[in-house]
Short mmCIF file of C-alpha atoms in Angstrom, two decimals:
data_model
loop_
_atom_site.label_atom_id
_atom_site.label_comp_id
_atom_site.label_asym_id
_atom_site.label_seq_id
_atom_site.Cartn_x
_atom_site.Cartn_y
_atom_site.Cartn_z
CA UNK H 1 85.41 -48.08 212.28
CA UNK H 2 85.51 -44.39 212.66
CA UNK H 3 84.55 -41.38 210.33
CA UNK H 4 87.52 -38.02 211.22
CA UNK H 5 87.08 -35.09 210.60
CA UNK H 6 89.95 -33.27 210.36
CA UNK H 7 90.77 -29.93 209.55
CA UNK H 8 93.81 -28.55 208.18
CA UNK H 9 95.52 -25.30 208.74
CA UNK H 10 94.04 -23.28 206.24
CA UNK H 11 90.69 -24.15 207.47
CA UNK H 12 89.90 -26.86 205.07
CA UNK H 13 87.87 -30.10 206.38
CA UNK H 14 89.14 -33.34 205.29
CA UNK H 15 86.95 -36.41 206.12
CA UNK H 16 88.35 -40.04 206.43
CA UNK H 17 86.94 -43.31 207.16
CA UNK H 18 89.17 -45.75 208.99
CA UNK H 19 88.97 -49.22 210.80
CA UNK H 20 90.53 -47.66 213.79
CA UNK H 21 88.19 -46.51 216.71
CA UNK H 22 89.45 -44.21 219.75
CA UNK H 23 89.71 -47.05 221.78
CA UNK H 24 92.02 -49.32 219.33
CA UNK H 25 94.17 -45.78 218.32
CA UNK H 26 95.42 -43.71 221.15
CA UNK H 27 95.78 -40.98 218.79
CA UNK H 28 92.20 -40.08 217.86
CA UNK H 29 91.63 -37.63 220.37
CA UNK H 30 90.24 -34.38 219.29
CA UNK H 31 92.74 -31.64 219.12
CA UNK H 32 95.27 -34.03 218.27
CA UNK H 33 97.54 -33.17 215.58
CA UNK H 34 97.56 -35.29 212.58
CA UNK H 35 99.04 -35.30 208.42
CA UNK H 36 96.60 -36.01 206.00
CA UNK H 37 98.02 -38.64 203.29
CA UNK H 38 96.22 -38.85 200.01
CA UNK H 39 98.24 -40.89 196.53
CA UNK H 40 98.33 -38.49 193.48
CA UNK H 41 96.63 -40.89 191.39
CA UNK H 42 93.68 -41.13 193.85
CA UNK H 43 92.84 -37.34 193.30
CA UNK H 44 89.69 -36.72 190.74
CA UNK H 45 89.40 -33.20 188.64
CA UNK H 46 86.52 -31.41 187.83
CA UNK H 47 85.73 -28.00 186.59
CA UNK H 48 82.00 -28.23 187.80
CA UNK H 49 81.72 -26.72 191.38
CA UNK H 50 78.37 -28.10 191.95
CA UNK H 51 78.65 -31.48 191.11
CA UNK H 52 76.09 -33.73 192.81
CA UNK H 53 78.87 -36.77 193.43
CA UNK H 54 79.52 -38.96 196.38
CA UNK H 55 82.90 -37.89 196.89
CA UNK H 56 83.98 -35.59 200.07
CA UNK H 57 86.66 -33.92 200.07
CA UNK H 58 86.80 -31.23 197.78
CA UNK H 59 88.84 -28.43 197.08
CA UNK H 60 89.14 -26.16 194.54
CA UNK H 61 92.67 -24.94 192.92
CA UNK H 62 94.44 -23.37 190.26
CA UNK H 63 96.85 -25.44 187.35
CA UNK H 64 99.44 -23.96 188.07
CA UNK H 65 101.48 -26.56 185.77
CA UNK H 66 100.59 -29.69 183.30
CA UNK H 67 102.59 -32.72 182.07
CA UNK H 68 100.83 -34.42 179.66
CA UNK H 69 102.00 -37.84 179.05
CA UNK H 70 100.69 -40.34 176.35
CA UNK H 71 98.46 -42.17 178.92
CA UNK H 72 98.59 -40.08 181.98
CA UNK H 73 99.20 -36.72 182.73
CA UNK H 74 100.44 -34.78 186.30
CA UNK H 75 98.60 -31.54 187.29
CA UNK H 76 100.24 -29.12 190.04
CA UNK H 77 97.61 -27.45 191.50
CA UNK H 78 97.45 -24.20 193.37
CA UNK H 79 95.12 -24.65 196.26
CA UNK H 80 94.22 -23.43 199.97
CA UNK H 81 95.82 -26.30 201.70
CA UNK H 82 99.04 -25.92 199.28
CA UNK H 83 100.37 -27.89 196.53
CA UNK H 84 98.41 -30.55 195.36
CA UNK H 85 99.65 -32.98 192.24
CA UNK H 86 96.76 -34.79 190.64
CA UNK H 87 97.61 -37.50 188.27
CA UNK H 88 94.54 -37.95 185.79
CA UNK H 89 94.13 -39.60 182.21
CA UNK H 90 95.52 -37.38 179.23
CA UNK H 91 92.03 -38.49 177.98
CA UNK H 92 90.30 -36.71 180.54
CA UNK H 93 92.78 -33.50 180.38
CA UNK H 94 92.02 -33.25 176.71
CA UNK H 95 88.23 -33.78 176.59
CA UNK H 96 87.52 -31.34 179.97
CA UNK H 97 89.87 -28.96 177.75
CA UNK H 98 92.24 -28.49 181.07
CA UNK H 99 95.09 -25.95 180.68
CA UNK H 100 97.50 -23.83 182.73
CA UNK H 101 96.24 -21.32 184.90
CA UNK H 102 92.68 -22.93 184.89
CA UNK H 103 90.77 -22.56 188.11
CA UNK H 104 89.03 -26.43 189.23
CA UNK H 105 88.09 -28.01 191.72
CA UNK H 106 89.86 -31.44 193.19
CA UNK H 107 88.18 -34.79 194.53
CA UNK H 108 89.33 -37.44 197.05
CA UNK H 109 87.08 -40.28 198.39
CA UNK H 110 87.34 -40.08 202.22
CA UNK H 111 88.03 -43.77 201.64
CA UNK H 112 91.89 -42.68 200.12
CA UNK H 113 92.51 -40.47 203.01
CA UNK H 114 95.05 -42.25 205.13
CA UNK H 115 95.64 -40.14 208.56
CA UNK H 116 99.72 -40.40 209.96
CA UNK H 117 100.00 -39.10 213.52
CA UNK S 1 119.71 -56.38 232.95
CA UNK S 2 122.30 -55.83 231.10
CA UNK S 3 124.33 -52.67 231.40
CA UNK S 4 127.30 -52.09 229.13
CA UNK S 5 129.86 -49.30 229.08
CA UNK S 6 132.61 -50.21 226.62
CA UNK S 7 135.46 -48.82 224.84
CA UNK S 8 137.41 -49.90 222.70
CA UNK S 9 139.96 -49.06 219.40
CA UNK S 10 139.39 -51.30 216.93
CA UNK S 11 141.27 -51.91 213.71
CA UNK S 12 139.72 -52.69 210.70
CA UNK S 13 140.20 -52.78 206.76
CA UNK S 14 138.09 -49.39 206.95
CA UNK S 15 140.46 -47.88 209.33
CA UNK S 16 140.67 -47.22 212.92
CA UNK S 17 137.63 -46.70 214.85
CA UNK S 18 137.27 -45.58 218.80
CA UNK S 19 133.78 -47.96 220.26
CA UNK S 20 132.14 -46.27 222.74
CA UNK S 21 128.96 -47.92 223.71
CA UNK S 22 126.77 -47.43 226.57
CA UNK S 23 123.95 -49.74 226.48
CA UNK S 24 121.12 -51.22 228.46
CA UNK S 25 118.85 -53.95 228.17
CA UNK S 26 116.18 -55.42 230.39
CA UNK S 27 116.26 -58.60 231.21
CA UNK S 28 113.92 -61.30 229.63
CA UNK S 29 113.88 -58.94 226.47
CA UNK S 30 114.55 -59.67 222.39
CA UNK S 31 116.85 -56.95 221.60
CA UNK S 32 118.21 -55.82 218.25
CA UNK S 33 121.48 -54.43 217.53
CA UNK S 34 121.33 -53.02 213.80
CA UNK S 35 123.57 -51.19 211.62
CA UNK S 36 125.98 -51.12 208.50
CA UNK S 37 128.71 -53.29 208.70
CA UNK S 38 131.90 -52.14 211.23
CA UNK S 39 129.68 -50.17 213.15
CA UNK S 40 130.76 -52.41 216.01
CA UNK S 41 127.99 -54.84 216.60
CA UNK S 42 129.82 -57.58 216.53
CA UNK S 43 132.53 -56.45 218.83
CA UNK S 44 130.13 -55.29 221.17
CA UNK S 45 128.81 -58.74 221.59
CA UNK S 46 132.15 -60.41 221.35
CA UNK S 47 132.90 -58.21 224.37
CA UNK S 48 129.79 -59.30 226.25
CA UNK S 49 130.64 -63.01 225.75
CA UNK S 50 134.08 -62.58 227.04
CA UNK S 51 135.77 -63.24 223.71
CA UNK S 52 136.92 -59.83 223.30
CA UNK S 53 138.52 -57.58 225.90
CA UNK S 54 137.43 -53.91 226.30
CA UNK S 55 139.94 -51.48 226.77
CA UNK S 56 138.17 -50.13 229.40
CA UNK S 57 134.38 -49.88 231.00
CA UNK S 58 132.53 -52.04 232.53
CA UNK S 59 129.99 -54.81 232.09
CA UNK S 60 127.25 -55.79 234.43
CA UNK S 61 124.69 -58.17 234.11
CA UNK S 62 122.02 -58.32 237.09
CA UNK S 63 123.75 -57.89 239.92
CA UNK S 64 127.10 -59.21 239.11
CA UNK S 65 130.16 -57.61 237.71
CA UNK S 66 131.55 -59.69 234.19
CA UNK S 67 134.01 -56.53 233.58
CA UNK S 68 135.31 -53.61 235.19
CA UNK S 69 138.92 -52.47 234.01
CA UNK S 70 139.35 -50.44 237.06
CA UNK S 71 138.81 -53.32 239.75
CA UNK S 72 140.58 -55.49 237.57
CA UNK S 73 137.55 -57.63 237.09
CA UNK S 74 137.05 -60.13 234.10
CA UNK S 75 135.21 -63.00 234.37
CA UNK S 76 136.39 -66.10 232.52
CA UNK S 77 134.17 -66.31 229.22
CA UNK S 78 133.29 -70.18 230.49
CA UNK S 79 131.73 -68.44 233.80
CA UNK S 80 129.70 -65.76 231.57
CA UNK S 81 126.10 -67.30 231.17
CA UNK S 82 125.90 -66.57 227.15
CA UNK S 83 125.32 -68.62 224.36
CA UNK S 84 126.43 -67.29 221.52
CA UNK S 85 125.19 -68.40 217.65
CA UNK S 86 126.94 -67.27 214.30
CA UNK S 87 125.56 -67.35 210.96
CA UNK S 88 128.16 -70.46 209.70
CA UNK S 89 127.12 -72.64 212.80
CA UNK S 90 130.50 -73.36 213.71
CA UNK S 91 129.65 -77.05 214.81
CA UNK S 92 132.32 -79.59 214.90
CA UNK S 93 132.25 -81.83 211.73
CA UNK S 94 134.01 -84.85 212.87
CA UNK S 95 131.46 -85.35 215.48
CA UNK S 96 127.55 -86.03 215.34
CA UNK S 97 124.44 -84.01 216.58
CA UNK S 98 124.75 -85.15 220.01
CA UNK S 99 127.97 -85.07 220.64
CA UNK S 100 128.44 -81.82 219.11
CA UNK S 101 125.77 -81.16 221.90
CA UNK S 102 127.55 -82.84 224.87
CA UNK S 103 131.09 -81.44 223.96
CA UNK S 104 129.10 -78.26 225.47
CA UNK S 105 128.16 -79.87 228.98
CA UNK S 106 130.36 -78.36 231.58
CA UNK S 107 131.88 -80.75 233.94
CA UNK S 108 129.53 -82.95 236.49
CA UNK S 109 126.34 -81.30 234.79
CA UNK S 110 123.22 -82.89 234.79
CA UNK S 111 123.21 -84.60 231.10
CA UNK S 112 119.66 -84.96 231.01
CA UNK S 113 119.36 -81.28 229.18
CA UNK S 114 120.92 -82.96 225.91
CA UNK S 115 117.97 -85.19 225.46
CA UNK S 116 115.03 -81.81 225.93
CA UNK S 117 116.92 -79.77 223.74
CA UNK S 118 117.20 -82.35 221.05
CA UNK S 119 113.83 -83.00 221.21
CA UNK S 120 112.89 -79.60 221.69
CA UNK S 121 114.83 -78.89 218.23
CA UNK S 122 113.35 -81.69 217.06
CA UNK S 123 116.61 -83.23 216.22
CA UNK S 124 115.79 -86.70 217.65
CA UNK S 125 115.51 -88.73 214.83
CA UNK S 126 119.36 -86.42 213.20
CA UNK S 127 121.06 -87.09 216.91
CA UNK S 128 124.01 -89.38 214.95
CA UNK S 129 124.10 -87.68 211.97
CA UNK S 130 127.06 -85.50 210.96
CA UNK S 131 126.57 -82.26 210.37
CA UNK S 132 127.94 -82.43 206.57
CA UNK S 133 124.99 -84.19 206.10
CA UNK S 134 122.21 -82.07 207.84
CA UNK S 135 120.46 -79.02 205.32
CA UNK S 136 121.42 -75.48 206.55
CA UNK S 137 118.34 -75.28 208.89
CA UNK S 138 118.98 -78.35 210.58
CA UNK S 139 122.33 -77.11 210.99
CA UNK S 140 121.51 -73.66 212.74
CA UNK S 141 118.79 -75.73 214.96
CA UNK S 142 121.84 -77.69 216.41
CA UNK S 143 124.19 -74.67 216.77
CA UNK S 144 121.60 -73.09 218.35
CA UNK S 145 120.68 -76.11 220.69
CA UNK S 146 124.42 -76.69 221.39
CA UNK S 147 124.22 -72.63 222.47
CA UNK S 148 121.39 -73.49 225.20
CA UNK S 149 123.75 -76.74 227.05
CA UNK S 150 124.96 -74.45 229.58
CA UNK S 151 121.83 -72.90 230.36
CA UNK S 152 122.69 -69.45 229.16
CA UNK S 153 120.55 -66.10 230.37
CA UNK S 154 121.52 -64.56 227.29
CA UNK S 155 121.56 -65.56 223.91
CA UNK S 156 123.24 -64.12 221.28
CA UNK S 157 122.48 -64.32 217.49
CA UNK S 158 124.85 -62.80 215.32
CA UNK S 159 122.54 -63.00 211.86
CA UNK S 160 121.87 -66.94 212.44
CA UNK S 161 119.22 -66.88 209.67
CA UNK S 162 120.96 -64.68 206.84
CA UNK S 163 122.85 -67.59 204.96
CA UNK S 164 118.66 -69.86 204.99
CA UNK S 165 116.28 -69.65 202.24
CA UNK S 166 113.33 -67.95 203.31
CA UNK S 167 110.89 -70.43 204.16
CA UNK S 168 113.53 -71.83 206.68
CA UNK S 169 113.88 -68.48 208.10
CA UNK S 170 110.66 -67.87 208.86
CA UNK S 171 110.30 -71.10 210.22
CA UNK S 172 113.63 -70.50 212.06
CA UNK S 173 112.42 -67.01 213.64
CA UNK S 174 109.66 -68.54 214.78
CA UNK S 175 111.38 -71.58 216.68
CA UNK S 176 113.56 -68.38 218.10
CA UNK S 177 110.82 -66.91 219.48
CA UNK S 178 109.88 -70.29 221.03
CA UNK S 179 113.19 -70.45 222.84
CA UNK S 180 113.13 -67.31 223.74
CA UNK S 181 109.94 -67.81 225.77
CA UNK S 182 110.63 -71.37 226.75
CA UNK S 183 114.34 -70.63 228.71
CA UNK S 184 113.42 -66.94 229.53
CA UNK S 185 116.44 -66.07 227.85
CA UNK S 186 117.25 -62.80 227.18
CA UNK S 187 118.21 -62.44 223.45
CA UNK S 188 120.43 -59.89 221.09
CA UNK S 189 119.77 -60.34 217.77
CA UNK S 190 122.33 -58.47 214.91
CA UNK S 191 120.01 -58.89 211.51
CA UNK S 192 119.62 -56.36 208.48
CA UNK S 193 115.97 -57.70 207.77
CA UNK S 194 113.74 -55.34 209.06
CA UNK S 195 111.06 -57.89 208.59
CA UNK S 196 113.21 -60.55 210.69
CA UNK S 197 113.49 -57.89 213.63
CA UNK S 198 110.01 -56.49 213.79
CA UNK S 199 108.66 -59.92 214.11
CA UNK S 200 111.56 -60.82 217.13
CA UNK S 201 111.98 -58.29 218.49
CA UNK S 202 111.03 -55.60 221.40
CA UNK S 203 113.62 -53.08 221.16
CA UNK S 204 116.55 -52.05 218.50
CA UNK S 205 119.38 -50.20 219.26
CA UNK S 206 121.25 -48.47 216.16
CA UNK S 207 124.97 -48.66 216.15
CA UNK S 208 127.15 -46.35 213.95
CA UNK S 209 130.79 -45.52 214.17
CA UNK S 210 130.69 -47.27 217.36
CA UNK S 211 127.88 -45.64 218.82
CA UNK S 212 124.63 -46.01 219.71
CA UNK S 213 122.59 -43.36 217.58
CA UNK S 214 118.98 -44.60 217.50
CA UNK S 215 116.86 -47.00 220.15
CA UNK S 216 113.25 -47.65 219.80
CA UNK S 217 110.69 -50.30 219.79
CA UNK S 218 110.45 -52.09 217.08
CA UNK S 219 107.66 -50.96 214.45
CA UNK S 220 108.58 -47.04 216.19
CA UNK S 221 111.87 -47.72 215.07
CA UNK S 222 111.29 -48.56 211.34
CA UNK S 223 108.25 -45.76 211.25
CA UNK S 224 105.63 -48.92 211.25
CA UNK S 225 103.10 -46.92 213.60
CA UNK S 226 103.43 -43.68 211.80
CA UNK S 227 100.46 -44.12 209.57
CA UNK S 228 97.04 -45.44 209.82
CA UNK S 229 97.04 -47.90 206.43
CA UNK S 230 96.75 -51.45 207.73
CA UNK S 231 97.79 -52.96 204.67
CA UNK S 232 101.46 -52.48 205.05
CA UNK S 233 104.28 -54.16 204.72
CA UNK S 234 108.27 -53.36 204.88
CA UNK S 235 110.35 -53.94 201.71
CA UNK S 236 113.50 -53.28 199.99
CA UNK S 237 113.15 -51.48 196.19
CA UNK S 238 114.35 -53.85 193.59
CA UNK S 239 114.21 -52.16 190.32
CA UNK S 240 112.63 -48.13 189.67
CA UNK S 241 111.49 -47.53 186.35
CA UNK S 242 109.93 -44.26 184.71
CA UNK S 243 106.61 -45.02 182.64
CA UNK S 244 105.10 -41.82 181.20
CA UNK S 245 104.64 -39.04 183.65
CA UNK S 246 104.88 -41.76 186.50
CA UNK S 247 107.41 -44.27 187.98
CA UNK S 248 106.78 -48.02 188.95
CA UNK S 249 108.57 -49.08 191.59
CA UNK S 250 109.26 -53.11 192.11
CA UNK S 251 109.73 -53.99 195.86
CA UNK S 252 110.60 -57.30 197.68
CA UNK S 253 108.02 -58.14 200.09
CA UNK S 254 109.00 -61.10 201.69
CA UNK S 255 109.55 -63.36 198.32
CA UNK S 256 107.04 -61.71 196.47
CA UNK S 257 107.98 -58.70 194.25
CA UNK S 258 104.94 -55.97 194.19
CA UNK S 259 104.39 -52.96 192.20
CA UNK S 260 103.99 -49.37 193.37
CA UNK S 261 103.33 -46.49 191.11
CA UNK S 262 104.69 -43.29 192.98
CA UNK S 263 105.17 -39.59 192.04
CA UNK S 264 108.32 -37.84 190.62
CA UNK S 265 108.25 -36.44 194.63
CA UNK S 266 108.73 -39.59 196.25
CA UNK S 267 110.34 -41.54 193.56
CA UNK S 268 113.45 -38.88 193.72
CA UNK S 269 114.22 -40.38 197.11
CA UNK S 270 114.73 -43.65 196.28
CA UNK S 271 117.51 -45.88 195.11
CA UNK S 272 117.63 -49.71 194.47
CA UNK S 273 118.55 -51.41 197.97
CA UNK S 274 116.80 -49.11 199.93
CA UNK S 275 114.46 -50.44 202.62
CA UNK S 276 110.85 -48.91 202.48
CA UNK S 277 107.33 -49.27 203.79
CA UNK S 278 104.36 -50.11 201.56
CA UNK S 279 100.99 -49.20 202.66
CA UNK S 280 97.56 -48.87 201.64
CA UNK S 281 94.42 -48.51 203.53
CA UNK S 282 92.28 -51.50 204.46
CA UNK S 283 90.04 -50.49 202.35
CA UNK S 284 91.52 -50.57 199.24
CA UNK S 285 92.94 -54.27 198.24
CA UNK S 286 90.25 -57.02 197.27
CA UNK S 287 90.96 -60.47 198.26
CA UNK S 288 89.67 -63.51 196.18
CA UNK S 289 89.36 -66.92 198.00
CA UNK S 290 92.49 -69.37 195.37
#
């Protein structure tokens, strides 16, 4: 098993955990070029910069444009590594009072990070 | 190995269409040929096995010319060491197992290969049964056993699994891999299942129009090694449906149908037939003990 750190071209760190080691993946070499893969639905929103959470990755972003569905809704966000689509409760969208041009900050688990060389 | 370098017109309902096919494969290796229908795979191996004649090119296999239209060279398909297999078994029905079997044996050869490869098959106890009588598996064990009489250094299975239920062709691909191994054959494979193929085999070639458009290994070929997520699987999309900002798409994973819920982004992409891959990472899915 193997923490990466990788960072992306904007400058952004991404950390993921994965059962792979250097030994068992030819591609973890440092330097190497790799995409970062995260699902939509695995994405987390919050509009508190400072929160004290067990979650790594974080970026912050701006809606640039909301869905809302009856159970879920899809955010396109605005952020340093590009666009980002976050698909999050239309509970949570109403009670954080999320709306377009809104500037927040987005969550991923390094868990959900899957790395494709 | 096997080096081909065919051409040929061939008609078909589709039209006319101009093979040309240059193709190598190492010997002792499970090979592949994939691709829509007409693209010439069966041709190609039809031309191999001597039942087809190329317009021109040439065939080679080790050191030893089969084909070469400019030295006039075409070896009698009897003298080409192939054993070919077709999906519909093509065994005689008026005879039994072992006869269908020993109808194979060329003159003055050594008969004592009927009795391994029936028990090999495990047809011992079916060897006077006709094959009217013998379930589609049992069928395509025989064809295939009947295909290994003349001691063939290269097999060729022309989708020998697609008309089984899927238990028996998983069973079947196994026992293929078995006699692979066993006679150091090597083997070309033409199968749509991308499952079937990744499990068999070592290298696919791509034909299209004729040509050969795409080689790889395997699991490079079908984008398999292109993630890290271990909990993957190749598919085909059954049904996609739209369910409030989302879409749930149904895939066939083996004979189970599973459920992916997928962006607008990728869901765009997709229609009902196409093959996909499935993945997760290791560390998401929980597993119960049943």
């Amino acid at each position: 098993m193997s923490i990466v750190c990788v960072q992306v071209d904007s400058g952004e760190k991404f950390m993921s955990v994965v059962i792979d080691t250097p030994e068992s993946a030819p591609y973890m070499i440092k330097g190497n070029k790799v995409n970062v893969l995260f699902k939509e639905m695995e994405v987390a929103v919050t509009t508190q910069k400072e929160l004290d959470i067990s979650i790594e990755n974080r970026i912050t972003g701006n809606i640039t444009s909301m869905e809302e569905g009856v159970l879920l809704s899809r955010l396109v966000l605005e952020t340093t590594i590009g666009e980002v689509i976050a698909i999050i409760s239309t509970m949570s969208v109403k009670q954080m009072g999320l709306v377009e041009k809104m500037n927040v900050m987005i969550m991923v688990k390094l868990n959900e990070i899957i790395l494709a060389p | 190995m096997i080096r081909l370098n065919l051409k040929k017109t061939l008609k078909s309902a589709g039209g006319i269409m101009a093979l040309d096919l240059q193709l190598t494969i190492e010997k002792g290796q499970f090979v592949t040929l994939f691709g829509e229908s007409g693209a010439g795979k069966t041709s190609t191996l039809r031309m191999l096995s001597g039942l087809l004649k190329p317009d021109s090119g040439t065939i080679k296999v080790g050191e030893t010319t089969w084909f070469d239209s400019h030295k006039n060279i075409d070896l009698k398909t009897q003298l080409r060491k192939v054993g070919y297999v077709f999906q519909d078994y093509a065994l005689f029905p008026n005879m039994s197992v072992r006869q269908n079997l020993e109808y194979a044996l060329q003159k003055n050869q050594d008969r004592t290969i009927i009795g391994e490869l029936l028990e090999f098959a495990e047809l011992g106890e079916l060897e006077q049964r006709k094959p009217e009588t013998l379930s589609g598996g049992q069928k395509q064990r025989v064809a295939l056993a009947r295909a290994l009489v003349q001691r063939p250094e290269i097999l060729i299975l022309d989708e020998p699994l697609s008309a089984l239920d899927l238990k028996m062709r998983i069973k079947l691909q196994e026992y293929l891999l078995r006699v692979h191994k066993k006679y150091k054959l090597t083997t070309i494979l033409v199968s749509h299942d991308i499952g079937e193929i990744v499990k068999l085999s070592d290298c696919v070639f791509e034909l299209q129009n004729g040509r050969v458009i795409k080689k790889g290994t395997a699991a490079d070929f079908f984008g398999l090694n292109k993630t890290s997520a271990k909990f993957r699987f190749s598919g085909e999309v059954l049904k996609i449906e739209k369910e409030d900002v989302i879409y749930v798409i149904s895939v066939l994973i083996g004979n189970d149908i599973i459920k992916v819920v997928s962006d607008r982004t990728e869901a765009n992409d997709l229609r009902v037939g196409d093959q996909v891959l499935v993945a997760s990472k290791a560390f998401n899915p929980i597993i119960q003990k049943l």
